[in-house]
CSV table of C-alpha atoms and ligand atoms in Angstrom, one decimal:
chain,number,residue,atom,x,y,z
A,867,UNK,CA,53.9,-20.9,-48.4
A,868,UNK,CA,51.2,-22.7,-50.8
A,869,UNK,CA,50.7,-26.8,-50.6
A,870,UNK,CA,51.2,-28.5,-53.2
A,871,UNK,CA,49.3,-31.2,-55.1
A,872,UNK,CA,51.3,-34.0,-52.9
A,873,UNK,CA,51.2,-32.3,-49.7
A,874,UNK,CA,47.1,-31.9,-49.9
A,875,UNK,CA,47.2,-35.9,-51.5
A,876,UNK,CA,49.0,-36.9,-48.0
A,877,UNK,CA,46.9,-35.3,-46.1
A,878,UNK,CA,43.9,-36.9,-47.8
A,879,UNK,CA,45.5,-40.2,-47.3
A,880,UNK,CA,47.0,-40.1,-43.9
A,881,UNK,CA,45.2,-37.4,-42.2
A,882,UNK,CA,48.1,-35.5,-41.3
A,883,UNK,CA,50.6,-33.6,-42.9
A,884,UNK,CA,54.2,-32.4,-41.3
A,885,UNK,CA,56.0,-29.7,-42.3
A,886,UNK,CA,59.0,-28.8,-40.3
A,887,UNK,CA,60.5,-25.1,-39.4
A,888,UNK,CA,57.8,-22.6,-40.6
A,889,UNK,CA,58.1,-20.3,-38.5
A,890,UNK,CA,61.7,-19.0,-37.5
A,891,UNK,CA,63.4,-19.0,-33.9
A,892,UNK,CA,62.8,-14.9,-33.8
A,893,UNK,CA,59.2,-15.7,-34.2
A,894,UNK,CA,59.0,-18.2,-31.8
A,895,UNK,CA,61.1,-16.8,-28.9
A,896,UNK,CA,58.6,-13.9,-29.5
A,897,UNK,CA,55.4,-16.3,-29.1
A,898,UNK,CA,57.7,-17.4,-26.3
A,899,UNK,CA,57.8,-14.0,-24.7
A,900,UNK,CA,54.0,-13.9,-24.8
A,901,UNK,CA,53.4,-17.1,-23.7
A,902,UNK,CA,55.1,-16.6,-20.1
A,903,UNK,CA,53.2,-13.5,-19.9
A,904,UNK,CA,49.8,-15.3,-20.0
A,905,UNK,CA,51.0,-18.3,-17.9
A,906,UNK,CA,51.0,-16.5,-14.7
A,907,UNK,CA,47.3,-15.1,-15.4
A,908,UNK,CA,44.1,-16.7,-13.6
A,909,UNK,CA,42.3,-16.4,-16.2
A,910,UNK,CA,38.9,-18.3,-16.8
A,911,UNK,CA,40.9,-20.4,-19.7
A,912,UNK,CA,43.4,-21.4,-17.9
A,913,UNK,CA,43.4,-25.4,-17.0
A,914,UNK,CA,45.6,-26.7,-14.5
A,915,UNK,CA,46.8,-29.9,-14.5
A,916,UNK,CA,45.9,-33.1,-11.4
A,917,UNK,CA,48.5,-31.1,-9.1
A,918,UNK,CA,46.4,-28.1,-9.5
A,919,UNK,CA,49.8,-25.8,-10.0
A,920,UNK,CA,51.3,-27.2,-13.2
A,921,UNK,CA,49.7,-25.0,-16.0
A,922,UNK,CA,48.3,-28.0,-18.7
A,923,UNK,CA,46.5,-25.5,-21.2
A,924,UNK,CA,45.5,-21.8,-22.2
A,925,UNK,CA,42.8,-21.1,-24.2
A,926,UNK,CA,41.7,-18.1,-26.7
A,927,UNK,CA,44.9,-16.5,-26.5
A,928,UNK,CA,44.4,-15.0,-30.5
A,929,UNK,CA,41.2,-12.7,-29.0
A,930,UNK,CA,43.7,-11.0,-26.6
A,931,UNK,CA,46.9,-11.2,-27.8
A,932,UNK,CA,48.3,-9.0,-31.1
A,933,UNK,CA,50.9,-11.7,-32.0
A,934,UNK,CA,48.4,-14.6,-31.8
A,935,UNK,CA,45.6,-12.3,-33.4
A,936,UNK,CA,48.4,-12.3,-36.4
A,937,UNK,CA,49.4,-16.0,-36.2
A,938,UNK,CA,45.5,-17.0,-37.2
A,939,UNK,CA,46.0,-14.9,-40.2
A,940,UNK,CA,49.2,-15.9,-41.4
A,941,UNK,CA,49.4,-16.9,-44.9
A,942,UNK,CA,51.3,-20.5,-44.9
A,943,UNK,CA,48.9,-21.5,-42.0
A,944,UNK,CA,44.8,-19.7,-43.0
A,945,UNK,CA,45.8,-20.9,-46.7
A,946,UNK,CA,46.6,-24.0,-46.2
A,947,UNK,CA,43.9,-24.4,-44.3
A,948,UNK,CA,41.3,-22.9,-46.5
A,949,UNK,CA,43.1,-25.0,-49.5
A,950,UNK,CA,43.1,-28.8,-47.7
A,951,UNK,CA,39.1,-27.4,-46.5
A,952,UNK,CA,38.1,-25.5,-50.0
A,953,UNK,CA,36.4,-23.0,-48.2
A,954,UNK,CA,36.8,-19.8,-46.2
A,955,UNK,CA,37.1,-20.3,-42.5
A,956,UNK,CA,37.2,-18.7,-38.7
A,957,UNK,CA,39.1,-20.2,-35.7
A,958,UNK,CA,37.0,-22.2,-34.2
A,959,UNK,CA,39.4,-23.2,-31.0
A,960,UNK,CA,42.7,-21.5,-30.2
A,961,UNK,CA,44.9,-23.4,-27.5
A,962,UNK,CA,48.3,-24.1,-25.9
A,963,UNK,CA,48.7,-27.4,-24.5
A,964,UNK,CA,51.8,-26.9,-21.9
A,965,UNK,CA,52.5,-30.8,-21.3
A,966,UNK,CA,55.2,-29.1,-18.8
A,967,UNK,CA,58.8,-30.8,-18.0
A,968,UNK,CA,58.5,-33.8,-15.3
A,969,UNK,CA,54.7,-33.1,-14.6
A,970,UNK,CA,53.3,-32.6,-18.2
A,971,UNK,CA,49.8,-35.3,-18.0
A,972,UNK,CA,48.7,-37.4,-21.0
A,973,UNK,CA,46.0,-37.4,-23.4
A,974,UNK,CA,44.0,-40.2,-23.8
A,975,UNK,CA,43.2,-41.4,-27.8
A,976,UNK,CA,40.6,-39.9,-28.9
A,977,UNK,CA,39.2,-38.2,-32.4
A,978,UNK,CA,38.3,-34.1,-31.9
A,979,UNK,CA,35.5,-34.1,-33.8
A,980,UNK,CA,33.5,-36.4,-31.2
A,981,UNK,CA,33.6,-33.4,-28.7
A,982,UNK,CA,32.5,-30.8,-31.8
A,983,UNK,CA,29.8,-32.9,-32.8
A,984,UNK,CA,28.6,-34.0,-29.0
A,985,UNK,CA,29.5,-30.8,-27.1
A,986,UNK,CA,28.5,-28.2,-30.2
A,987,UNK,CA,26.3,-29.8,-32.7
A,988,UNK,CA,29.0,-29.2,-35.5
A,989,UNK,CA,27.5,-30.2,-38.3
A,990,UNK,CA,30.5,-32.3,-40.2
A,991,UNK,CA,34.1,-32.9,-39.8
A,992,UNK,CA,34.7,-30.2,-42.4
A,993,UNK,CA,37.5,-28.4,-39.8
A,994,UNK,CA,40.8,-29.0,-39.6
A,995,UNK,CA,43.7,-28.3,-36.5
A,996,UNK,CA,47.1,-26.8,-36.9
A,997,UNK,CA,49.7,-27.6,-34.7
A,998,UNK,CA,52.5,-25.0,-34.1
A,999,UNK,CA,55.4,-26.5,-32.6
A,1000,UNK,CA,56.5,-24.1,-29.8
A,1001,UNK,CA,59.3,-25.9,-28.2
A,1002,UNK,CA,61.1,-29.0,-30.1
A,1003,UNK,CA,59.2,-32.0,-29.9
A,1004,UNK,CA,61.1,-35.2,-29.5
A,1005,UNK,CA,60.3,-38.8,-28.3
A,1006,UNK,CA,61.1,-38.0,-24.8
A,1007,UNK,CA,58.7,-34.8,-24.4
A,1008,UNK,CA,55.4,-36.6,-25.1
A,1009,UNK,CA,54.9,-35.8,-28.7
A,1010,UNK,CA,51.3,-36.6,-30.0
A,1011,UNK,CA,50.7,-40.0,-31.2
A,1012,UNK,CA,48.8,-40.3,-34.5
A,1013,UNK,CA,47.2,-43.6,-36.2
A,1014,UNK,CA,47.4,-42.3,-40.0
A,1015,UNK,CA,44.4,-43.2,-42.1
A,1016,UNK,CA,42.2,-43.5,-39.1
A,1017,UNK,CA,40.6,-40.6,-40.0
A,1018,UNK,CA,38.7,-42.9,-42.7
A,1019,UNK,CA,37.1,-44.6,-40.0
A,1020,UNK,CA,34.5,-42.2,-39.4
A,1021,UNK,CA,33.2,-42.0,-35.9
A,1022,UNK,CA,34.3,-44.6,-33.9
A,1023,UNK,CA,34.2,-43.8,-30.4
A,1024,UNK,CA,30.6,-43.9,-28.5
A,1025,UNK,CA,29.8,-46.5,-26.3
A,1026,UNK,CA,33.3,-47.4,-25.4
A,1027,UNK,CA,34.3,-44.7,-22.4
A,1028,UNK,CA,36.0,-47.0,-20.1
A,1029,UNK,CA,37.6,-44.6,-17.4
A,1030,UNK,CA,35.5,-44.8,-14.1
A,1031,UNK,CA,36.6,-41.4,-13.8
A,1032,UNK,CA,34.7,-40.0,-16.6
A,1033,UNK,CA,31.3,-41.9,-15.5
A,1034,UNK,CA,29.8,-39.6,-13.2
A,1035,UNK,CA,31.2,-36.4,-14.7
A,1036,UNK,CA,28.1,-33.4,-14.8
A,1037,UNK,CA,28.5,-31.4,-18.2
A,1038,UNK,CA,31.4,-29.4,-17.6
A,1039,UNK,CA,33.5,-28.1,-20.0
A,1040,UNK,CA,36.9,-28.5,-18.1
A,1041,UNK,CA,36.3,-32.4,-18.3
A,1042,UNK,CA,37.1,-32.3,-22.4
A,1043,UNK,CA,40.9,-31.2,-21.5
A,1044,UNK,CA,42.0,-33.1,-18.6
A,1045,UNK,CA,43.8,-36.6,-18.7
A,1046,UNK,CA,40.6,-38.7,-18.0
A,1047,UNK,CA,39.0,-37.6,-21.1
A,1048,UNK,CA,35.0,-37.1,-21.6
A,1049,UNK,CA,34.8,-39.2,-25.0
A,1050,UNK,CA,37.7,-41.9,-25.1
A,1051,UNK,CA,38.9,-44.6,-27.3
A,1052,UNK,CA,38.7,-48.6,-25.8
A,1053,UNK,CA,42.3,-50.6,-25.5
A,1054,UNK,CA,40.8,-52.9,-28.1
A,1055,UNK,CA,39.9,-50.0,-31.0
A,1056,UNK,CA,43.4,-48.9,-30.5
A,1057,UNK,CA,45.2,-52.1,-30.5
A,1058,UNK,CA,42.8,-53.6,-33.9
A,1059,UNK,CA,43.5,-49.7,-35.4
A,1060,UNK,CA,47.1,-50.0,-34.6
A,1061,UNK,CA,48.0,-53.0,-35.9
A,1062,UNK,CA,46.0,-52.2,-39.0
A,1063,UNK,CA,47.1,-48.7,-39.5
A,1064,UNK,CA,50.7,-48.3,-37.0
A,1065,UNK,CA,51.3,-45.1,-35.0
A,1066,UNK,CA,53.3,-42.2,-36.1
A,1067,UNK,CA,54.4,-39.5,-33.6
A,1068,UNK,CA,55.6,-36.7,-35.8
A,1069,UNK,CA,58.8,-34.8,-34.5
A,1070,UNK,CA,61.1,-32.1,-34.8
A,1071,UNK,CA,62.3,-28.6,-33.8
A,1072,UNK,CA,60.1,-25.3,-32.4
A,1073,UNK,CA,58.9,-23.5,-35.5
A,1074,UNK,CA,57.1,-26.9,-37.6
A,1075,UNK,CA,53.8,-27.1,-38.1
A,1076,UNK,CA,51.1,-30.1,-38.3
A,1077,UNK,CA,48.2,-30.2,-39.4
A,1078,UNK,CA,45.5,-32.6,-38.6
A,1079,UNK,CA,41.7,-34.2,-39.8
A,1080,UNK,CA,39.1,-34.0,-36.4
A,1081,UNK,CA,38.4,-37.5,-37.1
A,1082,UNK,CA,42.5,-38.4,-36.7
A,1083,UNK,CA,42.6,-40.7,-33.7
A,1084,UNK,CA,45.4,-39.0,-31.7
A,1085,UNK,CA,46.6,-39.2,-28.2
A,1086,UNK,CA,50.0,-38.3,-26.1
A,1087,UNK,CA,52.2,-39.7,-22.9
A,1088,UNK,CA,53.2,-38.1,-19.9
A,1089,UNK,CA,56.2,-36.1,-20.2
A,1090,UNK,CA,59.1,-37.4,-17.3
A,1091,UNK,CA,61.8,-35.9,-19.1
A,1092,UNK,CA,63.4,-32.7,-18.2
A,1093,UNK,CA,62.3,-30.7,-21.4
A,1094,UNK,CA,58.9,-28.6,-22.1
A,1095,UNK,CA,56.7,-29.5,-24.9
A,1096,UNK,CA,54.5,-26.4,-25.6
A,1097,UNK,CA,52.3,-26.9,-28.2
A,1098,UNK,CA,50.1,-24.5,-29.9
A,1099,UNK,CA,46.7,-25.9,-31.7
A,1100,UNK,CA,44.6,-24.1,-34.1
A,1101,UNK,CA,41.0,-25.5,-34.8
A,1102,UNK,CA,39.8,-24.2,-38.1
A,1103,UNK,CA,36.4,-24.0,-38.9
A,1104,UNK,CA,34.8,-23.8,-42.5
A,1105,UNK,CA,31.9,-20.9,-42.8
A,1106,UNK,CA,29.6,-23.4,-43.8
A,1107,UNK,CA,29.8,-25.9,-41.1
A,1108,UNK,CA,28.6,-23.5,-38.4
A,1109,UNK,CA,27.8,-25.4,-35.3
A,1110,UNK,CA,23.8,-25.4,-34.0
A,1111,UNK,CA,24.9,-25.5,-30.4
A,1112,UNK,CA,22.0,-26.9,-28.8
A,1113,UNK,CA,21.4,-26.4,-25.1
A,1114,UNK,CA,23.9,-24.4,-23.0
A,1115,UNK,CA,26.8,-23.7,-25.6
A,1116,UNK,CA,30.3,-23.6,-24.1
A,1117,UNK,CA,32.1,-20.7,-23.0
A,1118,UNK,CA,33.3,-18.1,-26.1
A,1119,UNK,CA,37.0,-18.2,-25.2
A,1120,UNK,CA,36.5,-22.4,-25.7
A,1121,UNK,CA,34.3,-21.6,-29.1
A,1122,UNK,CA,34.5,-18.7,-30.4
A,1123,UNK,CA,31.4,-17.7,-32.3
A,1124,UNK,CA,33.0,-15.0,-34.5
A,1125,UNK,CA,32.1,-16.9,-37.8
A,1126,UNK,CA,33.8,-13.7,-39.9
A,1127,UNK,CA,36.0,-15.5,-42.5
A,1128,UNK,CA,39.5,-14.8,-41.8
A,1129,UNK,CA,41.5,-12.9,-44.4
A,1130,UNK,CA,46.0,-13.4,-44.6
A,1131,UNK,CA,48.0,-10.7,-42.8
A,1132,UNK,CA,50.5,-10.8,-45.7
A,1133,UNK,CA,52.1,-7.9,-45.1
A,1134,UNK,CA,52.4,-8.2,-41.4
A,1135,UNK,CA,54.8,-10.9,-40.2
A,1136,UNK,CA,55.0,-12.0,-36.3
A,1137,UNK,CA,58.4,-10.2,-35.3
B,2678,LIG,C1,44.8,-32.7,-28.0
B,2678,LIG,O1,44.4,-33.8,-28.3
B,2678,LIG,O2,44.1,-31.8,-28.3
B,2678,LIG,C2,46.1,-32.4,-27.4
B,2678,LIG,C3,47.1,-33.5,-27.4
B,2678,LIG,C4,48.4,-33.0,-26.8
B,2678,LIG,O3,48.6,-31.9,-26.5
B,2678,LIG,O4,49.3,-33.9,-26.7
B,2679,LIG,MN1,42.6,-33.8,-29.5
């Protein structure tokens, strides 16, 4: 798969660009397969949701895992990437966000590329994160939330944190992925963004993809309903927007510092 003129335009314009079914249900019941192998690890990426049992996300699964080595690679996501980007790039975060049936926690609105920039000294939002639809995603599940165009905003966050959970929080890298979030957005820049801009909440079946600007403000609602929403993100990184990481950087399986540009499996397919 190759973007066209229009898709790249969209994305320019909205931030965001859906494309349903890339990958096919052979090649996601095989992501599937590995998935639920990982779950049941302790392993230092693994973040538990508030009820400390319900598994919220997984992280750096593509340095340990053949299919998810492969699924960085593959053509219609790396391309794509490197075409909306115009440069070569390396993964700089791999995760799966669980957001598990009837316990599944939200994500507050937020934009990425305040953590890159505050947590890693990324240099620019010259990145971009792919979002592989693992189980369908409907509006009962907790889709993400997306205000298209907000990405034009530039930053627009500091200043307004507003959870009292987040106050006295030490430097701790397990606060950027639970529900009270390091760096959120105010009710009001939501509610003066939304009105401007609307929110879109992309859906469809296990297999579509997303892709997404860091500076996209985003966000996603508890899921009540009886159906998983696993979905796997892909933070690309452009070769020449290396972050400085002043101070103590984060841990490698968080940010991987393997800046080798990635080259397409296009031989190799998933299953
Ligand atoms: C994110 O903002 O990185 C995740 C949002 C979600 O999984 O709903
Ligand atoms: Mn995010």
């Amino acid at each position: 798969m190759k973007l066209n003129t229009d898709q790249i335009e969209y994305y320019r314009e909205h931030g965001l660009l859906f494309i349903p079914e890339i990958f096919s249900i052979k090649e996601v019941e095989a992501m599937h397969t590995v998935v639920e192998d990982l779950i049941v690890k302790d392993t230092p990426g693994r973040i538990l949701e508030k009820d400390k049992k319900t598994v919220r996300a997984l992280h750096g699964c593509h340095t340990n895992t053949e299919i998810f080595d492969s699924l960085v690679r593959h053509p219609s996501l790396l391309l794509s990437a490197c075409e909306i980007l115009n440069s070569d790039v390396y993964v700089y975060q791999f995760k799966i966000n669980f957001k598990a049936a009837f316990g599944g926690d939200l994500w507050p609105w937020h934009q990425d590329f305040v953590f890159w920039d505050k947590e890693d000294g990324m240099p620019s939002p010259k990145a971009l994160s792919v979002t592989v639809f693992l189980d369908e995603c409907n509006e009962f599940n907790g889709p993400m939330y997306f205000i298209p165009g907000s990405h034009k905003e530039s930053l627009i966050h500091l200043g307004q944190i507003e959870s009292s959970e987040v106050k006295d929080q030490k430097k701790d890298w397990k606060s950027n992925f639970r529900a009270a979030l390091k760096y959120s957005l105010g009710k009001e820049t939501i509610a003066k963004l939304a009105i401007e801009k609307g929110i879109v909440a992309p859906k469809g079946p296990s297999g579509s993809v997303l892709f997404f600007h860091p500076n996209l403000v985003h966000a996603s609602a508890p899921n009540i309903s009886p159906y998983d929403r696993r979905l796997l993100i892909i933070s690309y990184n452009s070769i020449n927007n290396i972050p400085s990481f002043k101070g103590q950087p984060r841990p490698e399986f968080l940010v991987s510092r393997d800046y080798t540009p990635l080259q397409p499996l296009f031989n190799k397919i998933l299953v």
